[in-house]
Short mmCIF file of C-alpha atoms in Angstrom, two decimals:
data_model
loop_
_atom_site.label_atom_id
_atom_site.label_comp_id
_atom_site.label_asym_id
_atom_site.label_seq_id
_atom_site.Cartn_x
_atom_site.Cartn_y
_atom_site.Cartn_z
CA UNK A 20 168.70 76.48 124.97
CA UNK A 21 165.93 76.96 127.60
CA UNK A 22 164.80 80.15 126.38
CA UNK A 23 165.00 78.54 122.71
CA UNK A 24 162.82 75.87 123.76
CA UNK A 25 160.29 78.08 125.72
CA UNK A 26 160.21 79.94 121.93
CA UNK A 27 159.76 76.98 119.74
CA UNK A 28 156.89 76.23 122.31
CA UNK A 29 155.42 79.74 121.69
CA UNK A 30 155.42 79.22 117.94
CA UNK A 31 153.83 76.04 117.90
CA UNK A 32 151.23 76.68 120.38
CA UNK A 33 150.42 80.23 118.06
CA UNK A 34 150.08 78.14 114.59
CA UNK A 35 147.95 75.80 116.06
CA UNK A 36 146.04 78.54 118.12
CA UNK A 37 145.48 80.44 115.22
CA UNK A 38 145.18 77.72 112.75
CA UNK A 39 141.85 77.27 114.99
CA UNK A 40 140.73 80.72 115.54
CA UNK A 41 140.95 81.19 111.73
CA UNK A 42 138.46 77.76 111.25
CA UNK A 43 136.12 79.65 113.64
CA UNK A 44 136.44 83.22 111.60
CA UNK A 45 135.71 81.09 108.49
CA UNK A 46 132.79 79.32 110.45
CA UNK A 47 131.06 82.00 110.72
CA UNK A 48 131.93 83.67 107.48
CA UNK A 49 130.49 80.66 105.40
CA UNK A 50 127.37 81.08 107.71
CA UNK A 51 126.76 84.71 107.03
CA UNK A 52 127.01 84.01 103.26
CA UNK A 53 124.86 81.25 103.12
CA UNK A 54 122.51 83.30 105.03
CA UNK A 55 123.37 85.49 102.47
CA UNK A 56 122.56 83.65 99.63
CA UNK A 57 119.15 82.35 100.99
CA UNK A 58 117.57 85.65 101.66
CA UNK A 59 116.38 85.85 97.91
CA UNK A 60 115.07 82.03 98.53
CA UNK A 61 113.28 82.40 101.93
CA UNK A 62 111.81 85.80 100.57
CA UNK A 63 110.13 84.06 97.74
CA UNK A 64 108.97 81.39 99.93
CA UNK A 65 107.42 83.58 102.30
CA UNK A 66 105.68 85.90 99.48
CA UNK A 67 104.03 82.77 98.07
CA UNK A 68 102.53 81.72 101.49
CA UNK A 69 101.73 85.34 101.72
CA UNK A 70 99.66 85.49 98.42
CA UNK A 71 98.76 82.19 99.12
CA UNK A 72 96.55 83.55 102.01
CA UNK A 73 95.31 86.67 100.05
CA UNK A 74 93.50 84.28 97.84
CA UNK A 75 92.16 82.24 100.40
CA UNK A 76 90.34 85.54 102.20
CA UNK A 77 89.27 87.17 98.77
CA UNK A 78 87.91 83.61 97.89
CA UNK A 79 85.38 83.40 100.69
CA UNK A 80 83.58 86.46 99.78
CA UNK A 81 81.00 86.20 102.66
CA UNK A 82 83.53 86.52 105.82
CA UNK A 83 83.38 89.14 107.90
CA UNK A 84 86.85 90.26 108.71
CA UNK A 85 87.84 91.71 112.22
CA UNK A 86 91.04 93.52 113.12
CA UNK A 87 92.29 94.13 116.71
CA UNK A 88 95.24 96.07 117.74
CA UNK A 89 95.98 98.12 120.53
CA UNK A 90 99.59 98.65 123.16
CA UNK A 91 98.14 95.88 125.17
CA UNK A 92 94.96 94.30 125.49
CA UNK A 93 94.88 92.83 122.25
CA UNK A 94 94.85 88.83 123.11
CA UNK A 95 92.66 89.11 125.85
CA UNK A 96 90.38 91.08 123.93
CA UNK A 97 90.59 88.93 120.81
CA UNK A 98 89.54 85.51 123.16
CA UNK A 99 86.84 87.54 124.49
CA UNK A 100 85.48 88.84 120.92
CA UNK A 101 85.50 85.21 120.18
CA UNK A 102 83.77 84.03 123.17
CA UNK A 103 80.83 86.23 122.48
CA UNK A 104 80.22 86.01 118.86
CA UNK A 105 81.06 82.23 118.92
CA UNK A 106 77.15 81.98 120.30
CA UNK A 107 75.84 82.98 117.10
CA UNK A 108 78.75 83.02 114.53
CA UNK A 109 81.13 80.08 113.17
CA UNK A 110 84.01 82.21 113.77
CA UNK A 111 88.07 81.37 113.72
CA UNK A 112 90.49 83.40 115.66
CA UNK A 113 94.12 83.70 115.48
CA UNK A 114 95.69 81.14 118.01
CA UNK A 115 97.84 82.27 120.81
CA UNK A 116 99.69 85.39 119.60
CA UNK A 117 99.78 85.14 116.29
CA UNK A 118 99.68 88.68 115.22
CA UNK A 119 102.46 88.91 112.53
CA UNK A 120 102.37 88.61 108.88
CA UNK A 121 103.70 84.68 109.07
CA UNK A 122 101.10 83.68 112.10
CA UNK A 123 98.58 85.18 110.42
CA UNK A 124 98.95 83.51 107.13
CA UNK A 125 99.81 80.39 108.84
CA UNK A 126 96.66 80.59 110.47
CA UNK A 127 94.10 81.51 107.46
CA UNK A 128 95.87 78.50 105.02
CA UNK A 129 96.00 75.93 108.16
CA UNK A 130 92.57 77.13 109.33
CA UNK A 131 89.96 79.08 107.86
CA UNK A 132 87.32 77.02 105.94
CA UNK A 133 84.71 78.23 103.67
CA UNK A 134 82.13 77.30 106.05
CA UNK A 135 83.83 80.17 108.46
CA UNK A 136 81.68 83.31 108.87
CA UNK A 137 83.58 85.59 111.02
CA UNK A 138 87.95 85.69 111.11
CA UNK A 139 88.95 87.81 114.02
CA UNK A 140 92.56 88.55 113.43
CA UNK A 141 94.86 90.19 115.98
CA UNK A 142 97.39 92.74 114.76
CA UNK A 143 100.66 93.40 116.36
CA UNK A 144 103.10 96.20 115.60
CA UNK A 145 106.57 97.15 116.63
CA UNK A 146 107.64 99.14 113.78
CA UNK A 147 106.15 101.94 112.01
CA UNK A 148 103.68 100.57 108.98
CA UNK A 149 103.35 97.02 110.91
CA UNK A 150 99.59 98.06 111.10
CA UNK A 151 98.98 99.26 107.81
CA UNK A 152 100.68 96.60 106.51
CA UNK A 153 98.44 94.03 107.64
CA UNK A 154 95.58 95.95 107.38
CA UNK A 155 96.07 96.20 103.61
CA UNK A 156 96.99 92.03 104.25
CA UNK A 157 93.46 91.17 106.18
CA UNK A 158 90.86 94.31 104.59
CA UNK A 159 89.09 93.80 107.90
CA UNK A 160 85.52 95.90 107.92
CA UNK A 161 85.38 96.00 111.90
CA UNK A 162 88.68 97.65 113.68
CA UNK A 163 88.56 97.63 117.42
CA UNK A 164 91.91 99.60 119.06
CA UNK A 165 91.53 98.61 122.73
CA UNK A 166 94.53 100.90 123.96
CA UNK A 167 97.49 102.91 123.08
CA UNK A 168 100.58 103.49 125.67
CA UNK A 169 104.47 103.62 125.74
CA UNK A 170 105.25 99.89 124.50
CA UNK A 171 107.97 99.09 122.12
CA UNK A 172 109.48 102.89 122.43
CA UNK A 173 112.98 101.64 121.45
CA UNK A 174 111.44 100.12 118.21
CA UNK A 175 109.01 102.74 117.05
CA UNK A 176 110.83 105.62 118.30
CA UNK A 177 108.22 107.57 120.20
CA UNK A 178 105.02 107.89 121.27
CA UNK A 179 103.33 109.88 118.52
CA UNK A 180 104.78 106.94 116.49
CA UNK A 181 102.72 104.47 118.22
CA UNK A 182 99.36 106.48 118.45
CA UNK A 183 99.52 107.31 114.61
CA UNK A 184 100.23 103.29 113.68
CA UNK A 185 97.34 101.82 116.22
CA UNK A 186 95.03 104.17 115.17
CA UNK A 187 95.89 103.33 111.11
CA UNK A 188 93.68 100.18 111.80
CA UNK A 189 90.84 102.66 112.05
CA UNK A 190 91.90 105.08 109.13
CA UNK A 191 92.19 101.95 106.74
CA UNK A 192 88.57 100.52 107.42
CA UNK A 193 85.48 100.93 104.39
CA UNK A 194 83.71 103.67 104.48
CA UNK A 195 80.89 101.28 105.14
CA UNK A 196 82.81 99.84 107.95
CA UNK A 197 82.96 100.19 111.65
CA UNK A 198 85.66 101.53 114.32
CA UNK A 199 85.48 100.80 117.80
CA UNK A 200 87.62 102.44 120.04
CA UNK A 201 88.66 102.84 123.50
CA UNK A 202 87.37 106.23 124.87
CA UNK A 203 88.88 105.99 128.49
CA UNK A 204 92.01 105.95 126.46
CA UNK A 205 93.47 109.86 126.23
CA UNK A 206 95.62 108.96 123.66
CA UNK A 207 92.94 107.51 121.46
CA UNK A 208 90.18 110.03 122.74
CA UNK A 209 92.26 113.27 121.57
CA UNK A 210 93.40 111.59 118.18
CA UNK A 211 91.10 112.95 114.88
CA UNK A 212 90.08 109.66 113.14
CA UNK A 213 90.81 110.48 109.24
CA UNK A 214 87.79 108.14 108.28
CA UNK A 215 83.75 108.45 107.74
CA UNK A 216 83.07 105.01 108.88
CA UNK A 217 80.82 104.58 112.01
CA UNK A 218 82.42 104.72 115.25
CA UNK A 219 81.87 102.91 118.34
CA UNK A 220 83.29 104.46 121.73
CA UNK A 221 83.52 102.25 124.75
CA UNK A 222 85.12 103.13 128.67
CA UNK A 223 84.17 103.42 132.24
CA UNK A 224 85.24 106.83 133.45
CA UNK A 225 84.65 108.31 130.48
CA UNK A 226 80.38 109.46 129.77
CA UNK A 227 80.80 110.44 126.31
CA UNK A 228 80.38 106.73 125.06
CA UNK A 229 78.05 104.27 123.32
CA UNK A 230 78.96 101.78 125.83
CA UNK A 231 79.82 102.39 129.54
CA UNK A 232 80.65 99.91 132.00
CA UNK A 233 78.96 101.50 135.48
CA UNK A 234 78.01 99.89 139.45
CA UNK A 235 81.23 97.30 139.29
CA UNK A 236 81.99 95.25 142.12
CA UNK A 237 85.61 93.08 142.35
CA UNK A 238 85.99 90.47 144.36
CA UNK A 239 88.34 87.21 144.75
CA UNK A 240 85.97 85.58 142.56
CA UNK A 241 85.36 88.01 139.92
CA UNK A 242 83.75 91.04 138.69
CA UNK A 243 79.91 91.95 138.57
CA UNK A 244 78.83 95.32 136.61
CA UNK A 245 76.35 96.75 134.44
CA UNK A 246 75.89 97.70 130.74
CA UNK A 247 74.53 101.07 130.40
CA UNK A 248 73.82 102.18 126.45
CA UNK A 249 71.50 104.80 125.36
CA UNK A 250 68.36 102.87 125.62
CA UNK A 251 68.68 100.38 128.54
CA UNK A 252 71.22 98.73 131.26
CA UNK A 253 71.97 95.34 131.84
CA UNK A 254 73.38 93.43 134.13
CA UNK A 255 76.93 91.74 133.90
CA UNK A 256 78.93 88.63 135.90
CA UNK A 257 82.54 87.38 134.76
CA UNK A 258 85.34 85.70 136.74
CA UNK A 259 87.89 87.81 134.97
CA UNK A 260 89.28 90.07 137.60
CA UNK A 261 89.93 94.27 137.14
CA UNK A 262 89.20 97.39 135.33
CA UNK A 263 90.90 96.26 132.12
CA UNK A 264 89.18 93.00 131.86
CA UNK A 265 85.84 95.09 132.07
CA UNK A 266 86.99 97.66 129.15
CA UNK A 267 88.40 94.23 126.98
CA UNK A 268 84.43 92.70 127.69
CA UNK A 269 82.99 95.95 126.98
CA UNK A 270 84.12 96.22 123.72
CA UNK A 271 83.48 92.50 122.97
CA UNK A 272 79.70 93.34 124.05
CA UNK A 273 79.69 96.44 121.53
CA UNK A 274 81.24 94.30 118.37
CA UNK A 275 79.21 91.80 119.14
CA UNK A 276 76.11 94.18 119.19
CA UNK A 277 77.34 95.25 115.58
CA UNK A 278 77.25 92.06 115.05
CA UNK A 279 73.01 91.32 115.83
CA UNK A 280 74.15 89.36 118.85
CA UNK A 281 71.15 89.08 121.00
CA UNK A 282 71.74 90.68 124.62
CA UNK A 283 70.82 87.60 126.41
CA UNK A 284 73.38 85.12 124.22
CA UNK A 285 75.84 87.95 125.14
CA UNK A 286 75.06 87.93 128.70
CA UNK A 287 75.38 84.09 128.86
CA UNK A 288 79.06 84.08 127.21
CA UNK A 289 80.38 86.33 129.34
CA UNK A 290 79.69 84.67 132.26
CA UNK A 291 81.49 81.80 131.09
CA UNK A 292 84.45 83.76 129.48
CA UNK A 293 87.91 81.86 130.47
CA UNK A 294 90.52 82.89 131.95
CA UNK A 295 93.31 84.48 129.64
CA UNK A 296 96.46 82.20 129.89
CA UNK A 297 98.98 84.54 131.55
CA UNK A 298 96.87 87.57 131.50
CA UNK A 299 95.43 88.11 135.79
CA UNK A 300 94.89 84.13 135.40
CA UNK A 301 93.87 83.71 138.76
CA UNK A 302 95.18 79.99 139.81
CA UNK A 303 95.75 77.83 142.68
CA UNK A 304 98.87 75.77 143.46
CA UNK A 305 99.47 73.83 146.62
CA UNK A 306 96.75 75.71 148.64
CA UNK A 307 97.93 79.27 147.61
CA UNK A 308 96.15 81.51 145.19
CA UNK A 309 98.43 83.04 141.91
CA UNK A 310 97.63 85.70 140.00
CA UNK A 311 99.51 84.46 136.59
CA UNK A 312 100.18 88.26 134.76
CA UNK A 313 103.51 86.63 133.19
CA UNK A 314 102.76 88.14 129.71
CA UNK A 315 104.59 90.92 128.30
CA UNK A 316 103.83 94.08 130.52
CA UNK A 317 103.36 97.42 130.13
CA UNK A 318 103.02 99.95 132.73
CA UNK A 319 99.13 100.22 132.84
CA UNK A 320 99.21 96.40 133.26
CA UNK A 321 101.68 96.51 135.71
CA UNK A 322 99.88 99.25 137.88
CA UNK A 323 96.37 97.10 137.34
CA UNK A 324 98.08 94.16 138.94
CA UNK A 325 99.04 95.63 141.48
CA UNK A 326 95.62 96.52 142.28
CA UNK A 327 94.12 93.58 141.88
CA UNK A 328 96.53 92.57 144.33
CA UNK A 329 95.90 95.14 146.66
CA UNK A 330 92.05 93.62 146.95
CA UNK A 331 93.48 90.22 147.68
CA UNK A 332 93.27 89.34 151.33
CA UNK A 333 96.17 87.62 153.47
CA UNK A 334 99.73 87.73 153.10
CA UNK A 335 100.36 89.31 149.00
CA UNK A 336 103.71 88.81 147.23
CA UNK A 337 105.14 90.16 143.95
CA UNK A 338 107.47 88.36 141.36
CA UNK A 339 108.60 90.18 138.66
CA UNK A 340 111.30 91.16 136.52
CA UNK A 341 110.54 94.80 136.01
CA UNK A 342 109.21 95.88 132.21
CA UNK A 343 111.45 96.07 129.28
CA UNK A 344 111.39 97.06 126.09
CA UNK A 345 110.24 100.87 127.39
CA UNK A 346 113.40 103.05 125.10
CA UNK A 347 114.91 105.67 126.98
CA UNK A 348 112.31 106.03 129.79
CA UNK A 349 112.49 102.09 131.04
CA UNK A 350 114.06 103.01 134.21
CA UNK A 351 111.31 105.62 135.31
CA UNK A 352 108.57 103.21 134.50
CA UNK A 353 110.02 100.69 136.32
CA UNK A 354 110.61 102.88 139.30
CA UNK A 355 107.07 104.58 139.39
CA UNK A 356 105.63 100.64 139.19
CA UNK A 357 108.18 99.78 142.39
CA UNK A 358 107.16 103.12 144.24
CA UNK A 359 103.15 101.72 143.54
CA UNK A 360 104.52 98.21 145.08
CA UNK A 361 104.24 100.28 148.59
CA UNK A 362 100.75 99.98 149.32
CA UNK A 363 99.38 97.13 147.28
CA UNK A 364 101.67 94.50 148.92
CA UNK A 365 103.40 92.85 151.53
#
């Protein structure tokens, strides 16, 4: 009788138990087809938001379109851009990082207005044709590629995936159009631009440029340099800290010279450039000094933080959880950015 009982027990609790496991199963099977059978709706939807916003920027026929992509840099070098030409320009930006097909048509049909001159639109990419994509999307007629480096490897496969998409920003300009590139970048430097268009090169170490940063100083406050082009230098201040900073301004000053920016409206806005939320935001918090470089990083960024740290004086500290996203060679990134952690900091 006992083991008869301890049977009837097992049966009972195994219909109910699976009388509830199966309403879960089915849960998630009437999920999956509903999911199922919205695709088709949401796809239409989205299209019609989509065209919606090609109509808007082939309506206002006198806006001068600008693309930015690049591995990192992009944001940073977008609020810049917009710092600059926002002197002499009524120019709209994409907010925060809006840099996919939905933020960016968000942004043109919740934004741009006729009376808008300049829409400086930055592209992001984590699959191949990402960049073409929107470049077909936007038509910009000034592409700026601040720099190319081993982010999203598990999404685009390999490197020589990523150069070949960044660089499509350039390849898809006007003829009549202009391409400004990053020339400290080796990546971008050794890749053979398909395209007449004009090009713009900007860097620091590298000479072979239209625009070289040269004579920078870094301190706790900020960064002082000068502008040297091939007919005159002039002198720079900014509160943004490090090397990367000075390459993101540098290209801001040589868009903005496309652009018939005068030199001293230039020199004015970068002096009062903000910092980049998350990007070396350098902040203070119960009487100690942060450097906020939350943002997604790379392994440039991380290796530029850590000298910007190593300039700090006093005790310096590190938070972070190591870069992802980095494919197969994540775990030698991330241990080449701890063996850098040896000198920099405490």
């Amino acid at each position: 009788l006992f083991v008869l009982h301890l049977f009837m027990i097992f049966l009972e609790n195994y219909y109910y138990g699976g009388l509830f496991a199966s309403l879960i199963i089915l849960n998630w099977v009437i999920i999956l087809i509903s999911n199922f059978m919205m695709m088709p709706i949401e796809t239409l939807v989205k299209n019609h938001y989509l065209n919606d916003a090609k109509k808007i920027l082939d309506s206002n026929t006198r806006l001068t379109k600008i693309g930015i992509t690049g591995s990192f840099g992009k944001t940073s070098t977008k609020n810049i851009v917009q710092s600059i030409i926002s002197e002499e320009y009524r120019s709209l930006m994409t907010p925060h990082s809006y840099n996919t097909p939905m933020g960016i048509t968000r942004t043109i049909r919740e934004y741009l207005k006729p009376t808008h001159q300049i829409f400086v639109c930055e592209m992001g990419a984590d699959h191949k044709n990402d960049i073409r994509y929107l470049s077909d999307f936007v038509r910009p007629s000034i592409g700026l590629v601040t720099s190319i480096g081993p982010q999203h490897l598990s999404t685009f496969g390999s490197l020589e995936n990523i150069i070949n998409e960044k660089m499509s920003l350039i390849e898809k300009l006007p003829k009549d159009g202009v391409g400004i590139i990053n020339f400290d970048n080796e990546y971008i430097r050794n890749y053979k631009v398909n395209n007449t268009c004009k090009i713009i090169k900007y860097g620091i170490d590298n000479k072979d440029v239209d625009y070289r940063a040269i004579d920078i100083e870094y301190s706790p406050k900020g960064s002082k340099f000068k502008v040297l082009t091939k007919d005159n230098t002039y002198q720079f201040e900014t509160k943004l800290l490090w090397k990367l900073n000075i390459l993101n301004i540098l290209s801001g000053i040589a868009l903005s010279r496309e652009l018939n920016v005068e030199w001293d409206d230039i020199i004015k806005a970068v002096k009062t450039i903000p910092y980049i939320e998350h990007r070396l935001e350098l902040k203070k918090i119960n009487g100690f000094r942060f450097i906020d470089n939350a943002f997604n990083s790379n392994p440039v960024g991380a290796k530029m933080s850590l000298d910007v740290m190593k300039m700090m004086p006093n005790k310096r500290i590190i938070v972070t959880p190591g870069m992802i996203d980095l494919g197969s060679k994540q775990y030698e990134l991330n241990k080449e950015f701890g063996s850098c952690m040896k000198d920099s900091i405490d």
